[in-house]
GROMACS .gro file of C-alpha atoms in nm:
model
  314
    1MET     CA    1   0.003   0.007   0.010
    2ASP     CA    2   0.278   0.236   0.084
    3GLU     CA    3   0.432   0.159  -0.245
    4ARG     CA    4   0.132   0.241  -0.434
    5ALA     CA    5   0.081   0.555  -0.249
    6GLN     CA    6   0.435   0.672  -0.334
    7GLU     CA    7   0.368   0.574  -0.709
    8LEU     CA    8   0.056   0.775  -0.702
    9ASP     CA    9   0.210   1.078  -0.553
   10GLU     CA   10   0.520   1.065  -0.795
   11ARG     CA   11   0.241   1.076  -1.081
   12ALA     CA   12   0.061   1.354  -0.940
   13GLN     CA   13   0.393   1.539  -0.933
   14ASP     CA   14   0.458   1.458  -1.277
   15LEU     CA   15   0.112   1.566  -1.380
   16ASP     CA   16   0.149   1.881  -1.199
   17ALA     CA   17   0.480   1.972  -1.387
   18ARG     CA   18   0.337   1.869  -1.713
   19GLU     CA   19   0.024   2.079  -1.636
   20ALA     CA   20   0.249   2.383  -1.543
   21HIS     CA   21   0.453   2.337  -1.868
   22VAL     CA   22   0.130   2.333  -2.087
   23HIS     CA   23   0.012   2.646  -1.919
   24GLU     CA   24   0.337   2.803  -1.979
   25ARG     CA   25   0.317   2.689  -2.361
   26GLU     CA   26  -0.019   2.818  -2.411
   27SER     CA   27   0.073   3.156  -2.244
   28ARG     CA   28   0.363   3.197  -2.493
   29ILE     CA   29   0.164   3.102  -2.791
   30ASN     CA   30  -0.119   3.324  -2.694
   31THR     CA   31   0.142   3.611  -2.675
   32GLN     CA   32   0.304   3.529  -2.989
   33ALA     CA   33  -0.060   3.524  -3.151
   34GLN     CA   34  -0.121   3.865  -3.022
   35ARG     CA   35   0.211   3.992  -3.158
   36VAL     CA   36   0.151   3.851  -3.485
   37GLU     CA   37  -0.210   4.000  -3.497
   38ALA     CA   38  -0.081   4.328  -3.398
   39ARG     CA   39   0.191   4.335  -3.646
   40ALA     CA   40  -0.068   4.229  -3.928
   41ALA     CA   41  -0.295   4.502  -3.807
   42ASN     CA   42   0.000   4.745  -3.842
   43LEU     CA   43   0.076   4.635  -4.191
   44ARG     CA   44  -0.277   4.661  -4.307
   45GLU     CA   45  -0.287   5.013  -4.165
   46ARG     CA   46   0.060   5.098  -4.320
   47GLU     CA   47  -0.064   4.953  -4.674
   48GLN     CA   48  -0.377   5.180  -4.655
   49ARG     CA   49  -0.177   5.481  -4.566
   50ALA     CA   50   0.042   5.420  -4.863
   51GLU     CA   51  -0.241   5.368  -5.094
   52GLN     CA   52  -0.387   5.675  -4.980
   53ARG     CA   53  -0.050   5.855  -5.013
   54GLU     CA   54  -0.007   5.730  -5.360
   55GLU     CA   55  -0.350   5.842  -5.460
   56VAL     CA   56  -0.264   6.190  -5.326
   57ILE     CA   57   0.071   6.213  -5.502
   58ARG     CA   58  -0.100   6.071  -5.832
   59ARG     CA   59  -0.342   6.355  -5.804
   60TRP     CA   60  -0.074   6.602  -5.738
   61GLU     CA   61   0.122   6.496  -6.023
   62THR     CA   62  -0.187   6.525  -6.258
   63GLU     CA   63  -0.236   6.881  -6.115
   64LEU     CA   64   0.125   6.970  -6.184
   65GLU     CA   65   0.103   6.859  -6.536
   66ASP     CA   66  -0.198   7.077  -6.587
   67ARG     CA   67  -0.009   7.372  -6.436
   68GLU     CA   68   0.281   7.320  -6.663
   69GLU     CA   69   0.077   7.294  -6.971
   70ALA     CA   70  -0.102   7.605  -6.868
   71LEU     CA   71   0.201   7.790  -6.799
   72ALA     CA   72   0.330   7.673  -7.143
   73ILE     CA   73   0.012   7.816  -7.296
   74ARG     CA   74   0.042   8.144  -7.105
   75LEU     CA   75   0.416   8.193  -7.230
   76ALA     CA   76   0.303   8.141  -7.592
   77GLU     CA   77   0.033   8.399  -7.536
   78LEU     CA   78   0.284   8.630  -7.389
   79ASP     CA   79   0.538   8.562  -7.684
   80SER     CA   80   0.264   8.628  -7.938
   81HIS     CA   81   0.139   8.969  -7.781
   82GLN     CA   82   0.495   9.081  -7.734
   83GLY     CA   83   0.606   9.015  -8.088
   84GLU     CA   84   0.306   9.144  -8.246
   85ALA     CA   85   0.425   9.476  -8.351
   86SER     CA   86   0.747   9.349  -8.496
   87GLU     CA   87   0.616   9.071  -8.663
   88ILE     CA   88   0.393   9.256  -8.888
   89TYR     CA   89   0.707   9.455  -8.997
   90GLU     CA   90   0.936   9.145  -9.016
   91GLU     CA   91   0.660   8.975  -9.232
   92SER     CA   92   0.655   9.266  -9.474
   93GLU     CA   93   1.015   9.257  -9.513
   94LEU     CA   94   1.038   8.875  -9.543
   95TYR     CA   95   0.730   8.834  -9.766
   96ASP     CA   96   0.775   9.124 -10.016
   97ASP     CA   97   0.590   9.045 -10.322
   98SER     CA   98   0.914   9.100 -10.556
   99GLU     CA   99   1.113   8.873 -10.326
  100LEU     CA  100   0.855   8.615 -10.300
  101TYR     CA  101   0.797   8.567 -10.681
  102ASP     CA  102   1.182   8.614 -10.774
  103GLN     CA  103   1.344   8.369 -10.525
  104PRO     CA  104   1.221   8.031 -10.428
  105TYR     CA  105   1.169   7.937 -10.053
  106MET     CA  106   1.466   7.768  -9.900
  107TYR     CA  107   1.268   7.479  -9.746
  108GLU     CA  108   1.351   7.108  -9.782
  109ASP     CA  109   1.013   7.030  -9.932
  110SER     CA  110   0.917   6.896 -10.274
  111ASN     CA  111   0.610   7.110 -10.292
  112SER     CA  112   0.770   7.456 -10.288
  113ASP     CA  113   0.677   7.524 -10.633
  114ALA     CA  114   0.313   7.466 -10.582
  115VAL     CA  115   0.311   7.679 -10.252
  116VAL     CA  116   0.460   7.956 -10.464
  117ASP     CA  117   0.205   7.911 -10.725
  118GLN     CA  118  -0.064   7.902 -10.477
  119LEU     CA  119   0.060   8.232 -10.337
  120ARG     CA  120   0.056   8.402 -10.688
  121SER     CA  121  -0.312   8.288 -10.718
  122LEU     CA  122  -0.398   8.428 -10.387
  123ASP     CA  123  -0.210   8.783 -10.479
  124ILE     CA  124  -0.405   8.796 -10.797
  125ALA     CA  125  -0.728   8.726 -10.645
  126ASN     CA  126  -0.686   9.000 -10.408
  127ASN     CA  127  -0.550   9.268 -10.665
  128THR     CA  128  -0.886   9.412 -10.719
  129SER     CA  129  -0.929   9.518 -10.325
  130SER     CA  130  -0.549   9.558 -10.228
  131SER     CA  131  -0.212   9.548 -10.360
  132ARG     CA  132  -0.086   9.349 -10.059
  133SER     CA  133  -0.110   8.947 -10.046
  134THR     CA  134  -0.268   8.756  -9.778
  135LEU     CA  135   0.052   8.711  -9.603
  136HIS     CA  136   0.055   9.078  -9.521
  137ASN     CA  137  -0.240   9.071  -9.296
  138ALA     CA  138  -0.197   9.127  -8.924
  139PRO     CA  139  -0.111   8.821  -8.741
  140HIS     CA  140  -0.481   8.821  -8.568
  141LEU     CA  141  -0.659   8.826  -8.903
  142THR     CA  142  -0.708   8.455  -8.934
  143PRO     CA  143  -0.838   8.235  -9.219
  144GLN     CA  144  -1.187   8.160  -9.265
  145ALA     CA  145  -1.319   7.987  -8.938
  146SER     CA  146  -1.392   7.613  -8.960
  147THR     CA  147  -1.731   7.481  -8.930
  148THR     CA  148  -1.607   7.180  -8.726
  149GLU     CA  149  -1.637   7.180  -8.343
  150ASP     CA  150  -1.250   7.244  -8.322
  151HIS     CA  151  -1.258   7.582  -8.153
  152ARG     CA  152  -0.882   7.561  -8.068
  153GLN     CA  153  -0.643   7.852  -8.172
  154TYR     CA  154  -0.286   7.836  -8.259
  155VAL     CA  155   0.005   8.062  -8.323
  156VAL     CA  156   0.190   7.997  -8.632
  157ARG     CA  157   0.556   8.121  -8.703
  158GLY     CA  158   0.798   8.032  -8.976
  159SER     CA  159   0.546   7.919  -9.224
  160PRO     CA  160   0.534   8.028  -9.592
  161VAL     CA  161   0.158   7.965  -9.596
  162VAL     CA  162   0.032   8.170  -9.297
  163ASN     CA  163   0.177   8.323  -8.981
  164GLY     CA  164  -0.005   8.453  -8.668
  165VAL     CA  165  -0.324   8.311  -8.496
  166VAL     CA  166  -0.516   8.050  -8.688
  167ASP     CA  167  -0.817   7.844  -8.599
  168THR     CA  168  -0.835   7.470  -8.568
  169TRP     CA  169  -0.518   7.210  -8.562
  170ALA     CA  170  -0.622   7.114  -8.934
  171THR     CA  171  -0.519   7.473  -9.040
  172ALA     CA  172  -0.211   7.515  -8.814
  173GLY     CA  173  -0.096   7.136  -8.919
  174ASN     CA  174  -0.110   7.193  -9.274
  175ALA     CA  175   0.093   7.517  -9.246
  176THR     CA  176   0.357   7.384  -9.035
  177LEU     CA  177   0.399   7.010  -9.082
  178PRO     CA  178   0.532   6.996  -9.449
  179TYR     CA  179   0.777   7.283  -9.369
  180VAL     CA  180   1.121   7.284  -9.202
  181ASN     CA  181   1.142   7.542  -8.901
  182ALA     CA  182   0.778   7.611  -8.903
  183VAL     CA  183   0.608   7.569  -8.569
  184ALA     CA  184   0.253   7.608  -8.419
  185ARG     CA  185   0.183   7.666  -8.047
  186ARG     CA  186  -0.170   7.614  -7.889
  187THR     CA  187  -0.310   7.909  -7.730
  188THR     CA  188  -0.640   7.779  -7.628
  189PRO     CA  189  -0.624   7.630  -7.279
  190ARG     CA  190  -0.710   7.276  -7.259
  191ARG     CA  191  -1.069   7.171  -7.098
  192ARG     CA  192  -0.999   7.001  -6.770
  193PHE     CA  193  -1.216   6.686  -6.715
  194ILE     CA  194  -1.306   6.524  -6.381
  195ARG     CA  195  -1.191   6.172  -6.417
  196ALA     CA  196  -1.368   5.909  -6.258
  197PRO     CA  197  -1.161   5.642  -6.099
  198ALA     CA  198  -1.056   5.380  -6.359
  199ASN     CA  199  -1.159   5.027  -6.265
  200PHE     CA  200  -1.097   4.864  -6.602
  201PHE     CA  201  -0.816   4.903  -6.830
  202ALA     CA  202  -0.765   4.827  -7.207
  203ILE     CA  203  -0.433   4.750  -7.287
  204ILE     CA  204  -0.355   4.751  -7.666
  205ARG     CA  205   0.027   4.698  -7.653
  206GLY     CA  206   0.184   4.589  -7.350
  207ALA     CA  207   0.334   4.278  -7.174
  208ARG     CA  208  -0.020   4.119  -7.154
  209VAL     CA  209  -0.316   4.267  -7.366
  210GLY     CA  210  -0.684   4.251  -7.314
  211VAL     CA  211  -0.939   4.398  -7.076
  212PHE     CA  212  -0.844   4.377  -6.698
  213GLU     CA  213  -1.050   4.466  -6.403
  214ALA     CA  214  -0.806   4.606  -6.172
  215LYS     CA  215  -0.642   4.899  -6.014
  216TRP     CA  216  -0.360   5.089  -6.163
  217ARG     CA  217  -0.120   4.956  -5.917
  218ASP     CA  218  -0.208   4.611  -6.042
  219VAL     CA  219  -0.161   4.656  -6.418
  220GLU     CA  220   0.106   4.910  -6.406
  221ILE     CA  221   0.362   4.614  -6.450
  222LEU     CA  222   0.198   4.512  -6.767
  223VAL     CA  223   0.287   4.847  -6.951
  224ASP     CA  224   0.553   5.002  -6.737
  225THR     CA  225   0.897   5.013  -6.953
  226VAL     CA  226   0.715   4.855  -7.231
  227PRO     CA  227   0.836   5.041  -7.559
  228GLY     CA  228   0.551   5.220  -7.713
  229ALA     CA  229   0.294   5.086  -7.470
  230ILE     CA  230  -0.084   5.172  -7.548
  231PHE     CA  231  -0.336   5.161  -7.287
  232LYS     CA  232  -0.635   5.360  -7.119
  233GLY     CA  233  -0.837   5.335  -6.792
  234TYR     CA  234  -1.215   5.331  -6.816
  235GLY     CA  235  -1.495   5.358  -6.555
  236SER     CA  236  -1.699   5.078  -6.737
  237ARG     CA  237  -1.628   4.712  -6.869
  238GLY     CA  238  -1.821   4.793  -7.189
  239ALA     CA  239  -1.607   5.091  -7.292
  240ALA     CA  240  -1.295   4.926  -7.217
  241THR     CA  241  -1.413   4.617  -7.402
  242LEU     CA  242  -1.519   4.841  -7.695
  243ASP     CA  243  -1.170   5.012  -7.723
  244TYR     CA  244  -0.992   4.647  -7.728
  245PHE     CA  245  -1.225   4.508  -7.984
  246ILE     CA  246  -1.190   4.782  -8.213
  247ALA     CA  247  -0.798   4.772  -8.169
  248CYS     CA  248  -0.838   4.404  -8.247
  249ASP     CA  249  -1.053   4.477  -8.560
  250LEU     CA  250  -0.777   4.749  -8.662
  251ARG     CA  251  -0.502   4.462  -8.615
  252ILE     CA  252  -0.298   4.700  -8.380
  253VAL     CA  253  -0.296   4.479  -8.063
  254SER     CA  254   0.051   4.328  -8.007
  255ILE     CA  255   0.250   4.180  -7.697
  256ARG     CA  256   0.573   4.341  -7.608
  257GLN     CA  257   0.808   4.254  -7.316
  258PRO     CA  258   0.925   4.513  -7.059
  259THR     CA  259   1.289   4.615  -7.101
  260ARG     CA  260   1.362   4.667  -6.752
  261GLY     CA  261   1.206   4.666  -6.393
  262PRO     CA  262   0.995   4.389  -6.213
  263GLY     CA  263   0.815   4.310  -6.552
  264ALA     CA  264   1.148   4.194  -6.714
  265LEU     CA  265   1.196   3.933  -6.452
  266GLY     CA  266   0.858   3.784  -6.487
  267LEU     CA  267   0.491   3.876  -6.472
  268PRO     CA  268   0.251   3.776  -6.178
  269ASP     CA  269  -0.018   3.527  -6.259
  270THR     CA  270  -0.302   3.817  -6.194
  271PRO     CA  271  -0.455   4.032  -6.336
  272GLN     CA  272  -0.593   3.833  -6.637
  273SER     CA  273  -0.796   3.957  -6.922
  274ILE     CA  274  -1.164   3.939  -6.828
  275VAL     CA  275  -1.242   3.924  -7.246
  276PRO     CA  276  -1.126   3.695  -7.513
  277THR     CA  277  -0.769   3.848  -7.607
  278GLN     CA  278  -0.833   3.713  -7.983
  279PRO     CA  279  -1.204   3.776  -8.049
  280THR     CA  280  -1.387   3.634  -8.329
  281PRO     CA  281  -1.503   3.888  -8.607
  282ASN     CA  282  -1.855   3.789  -8.480
  283GLN     CA  283  -1.774   3.905  -8.125
  284ILE     CA  284  -1.618   4.224  -8.239
  285ALA     CA  285  -1.918   4.297  -8.477
  286GLU     CA  286  -2.170   4.205  -8.196
  287THR     CA  287  -1.963   4.410  -7.936
  288ILE     CA  288  -1.941   4.744  -8.182
  289ALA     CA  289  -2.325   4.716  -8.251
  290SER     CA  290  -2.436   4.659  -7.895
  291THR     CA  291  -2.208   4.907  -7.718
  292SER     CA  292  -2.264   5.281  -7.710
  293ILE     CA  293  -1.996   5.520  -7.721
  294PRO     CA  294  -1.973   5.722  -7.380
  295ALA     CA  295  -2.112   6.053  -7.423
  296ASN     CA  296  -1.813   6.225  -7.288
  297ALA     CA  297  -1.545   6.038  -7.481
  298ALA     CA  298  -1.270   6.232  -7.671
  299TRP     CA  299  -1.267   6.179  -8.044
  300TYR     CA  300  -0.946   6.200  -8.239
  301ALA     CA  301  -0.884   6.296  -8.599
  302VAL     CA  302  -0.576   6.143  -8.749
  303PHE     CA  303  -0.452   6.321  -9.053
  304ARG     CA  304  -0.117   6.115  -9.102
  305GLY     CA  305  -0.054   5.774  -8.976
  306ILE     CA  306  -0.109   5.414  -9.049
  307ARG     CA  307  -0.476   5.488  -9.079
  308THR     CA  308  -0.640   5.828  -9.116
  309GLY     CA  309  -0.988   5.921  -9.010
  310VAL     CA  310  -1.176   6.013  -8.674
  311PHE     CA  311  -1.159   5.768  -8.409
  312PRO     CA  312  -1.328   5.765  -8.065
  313PHE     CA  313  -1.058   5.604  -7.858
  314TRP     CA  314  -0.688   5.679  -7.797
   0.00000   0.00000   0.00000
């Protein structure tokens, strides 16, 4: 009996020791779990603050770009007003009729003779009312205003066709693009659009193409450091899909690899395109027929390029 009592006492002591050890382990594990949870909460809070800061910086960058553009426009306006008086005199000296018809223009353009003939016809047409050609008009006397909705104005300089303020990019581009040293500066301020947050991105040229439902931070790796990347963010899936399918119809979609950065080392598994990256002609036609172009969409007129025309998407 004494031996059994001693054995039971030893077992009780052993169980007490084990119980104390278990309590100690449980306390240590609970403490570690609390630390891990606190660290996870701290990381989530830091991530949220980083996202908010990134959004603030992105808006700040957009505002700075708009201010830089506004300053450039303002400088162009000041330059045009400052040189207005001297330009009239300089143009009169530069475009004297006798020099105009006796000497060819020193421009590297195969259409120089045609331009001179056009100027002769303009001068002949105006001889009935004035002995001066249209080039002698004051810089603010613009050609006939366009009937389109393009109300932008440009200051043209160094062009043999027209100098001064002109209406529409079609006129300014026609007066400057074919001629060396001819420049056009836009003086009409750009309209500021309030952009809604983009939740869908159409990537036409990038490391991965298609339509992606994601935030910018998730798709940036697909276009960052990609040469000639073409992409745009939209607020709706329909507009993004229409943009991508039109690009597929025009056969301008292409995959290109990033040249540097994280994307050059490999792409993450997500995001993936939520629409077919190679849609069939029937899918393209059905999407174009059933999807309306957004009312506030910007339209682009292409005068020179792979395809010319008017397009609703960049």
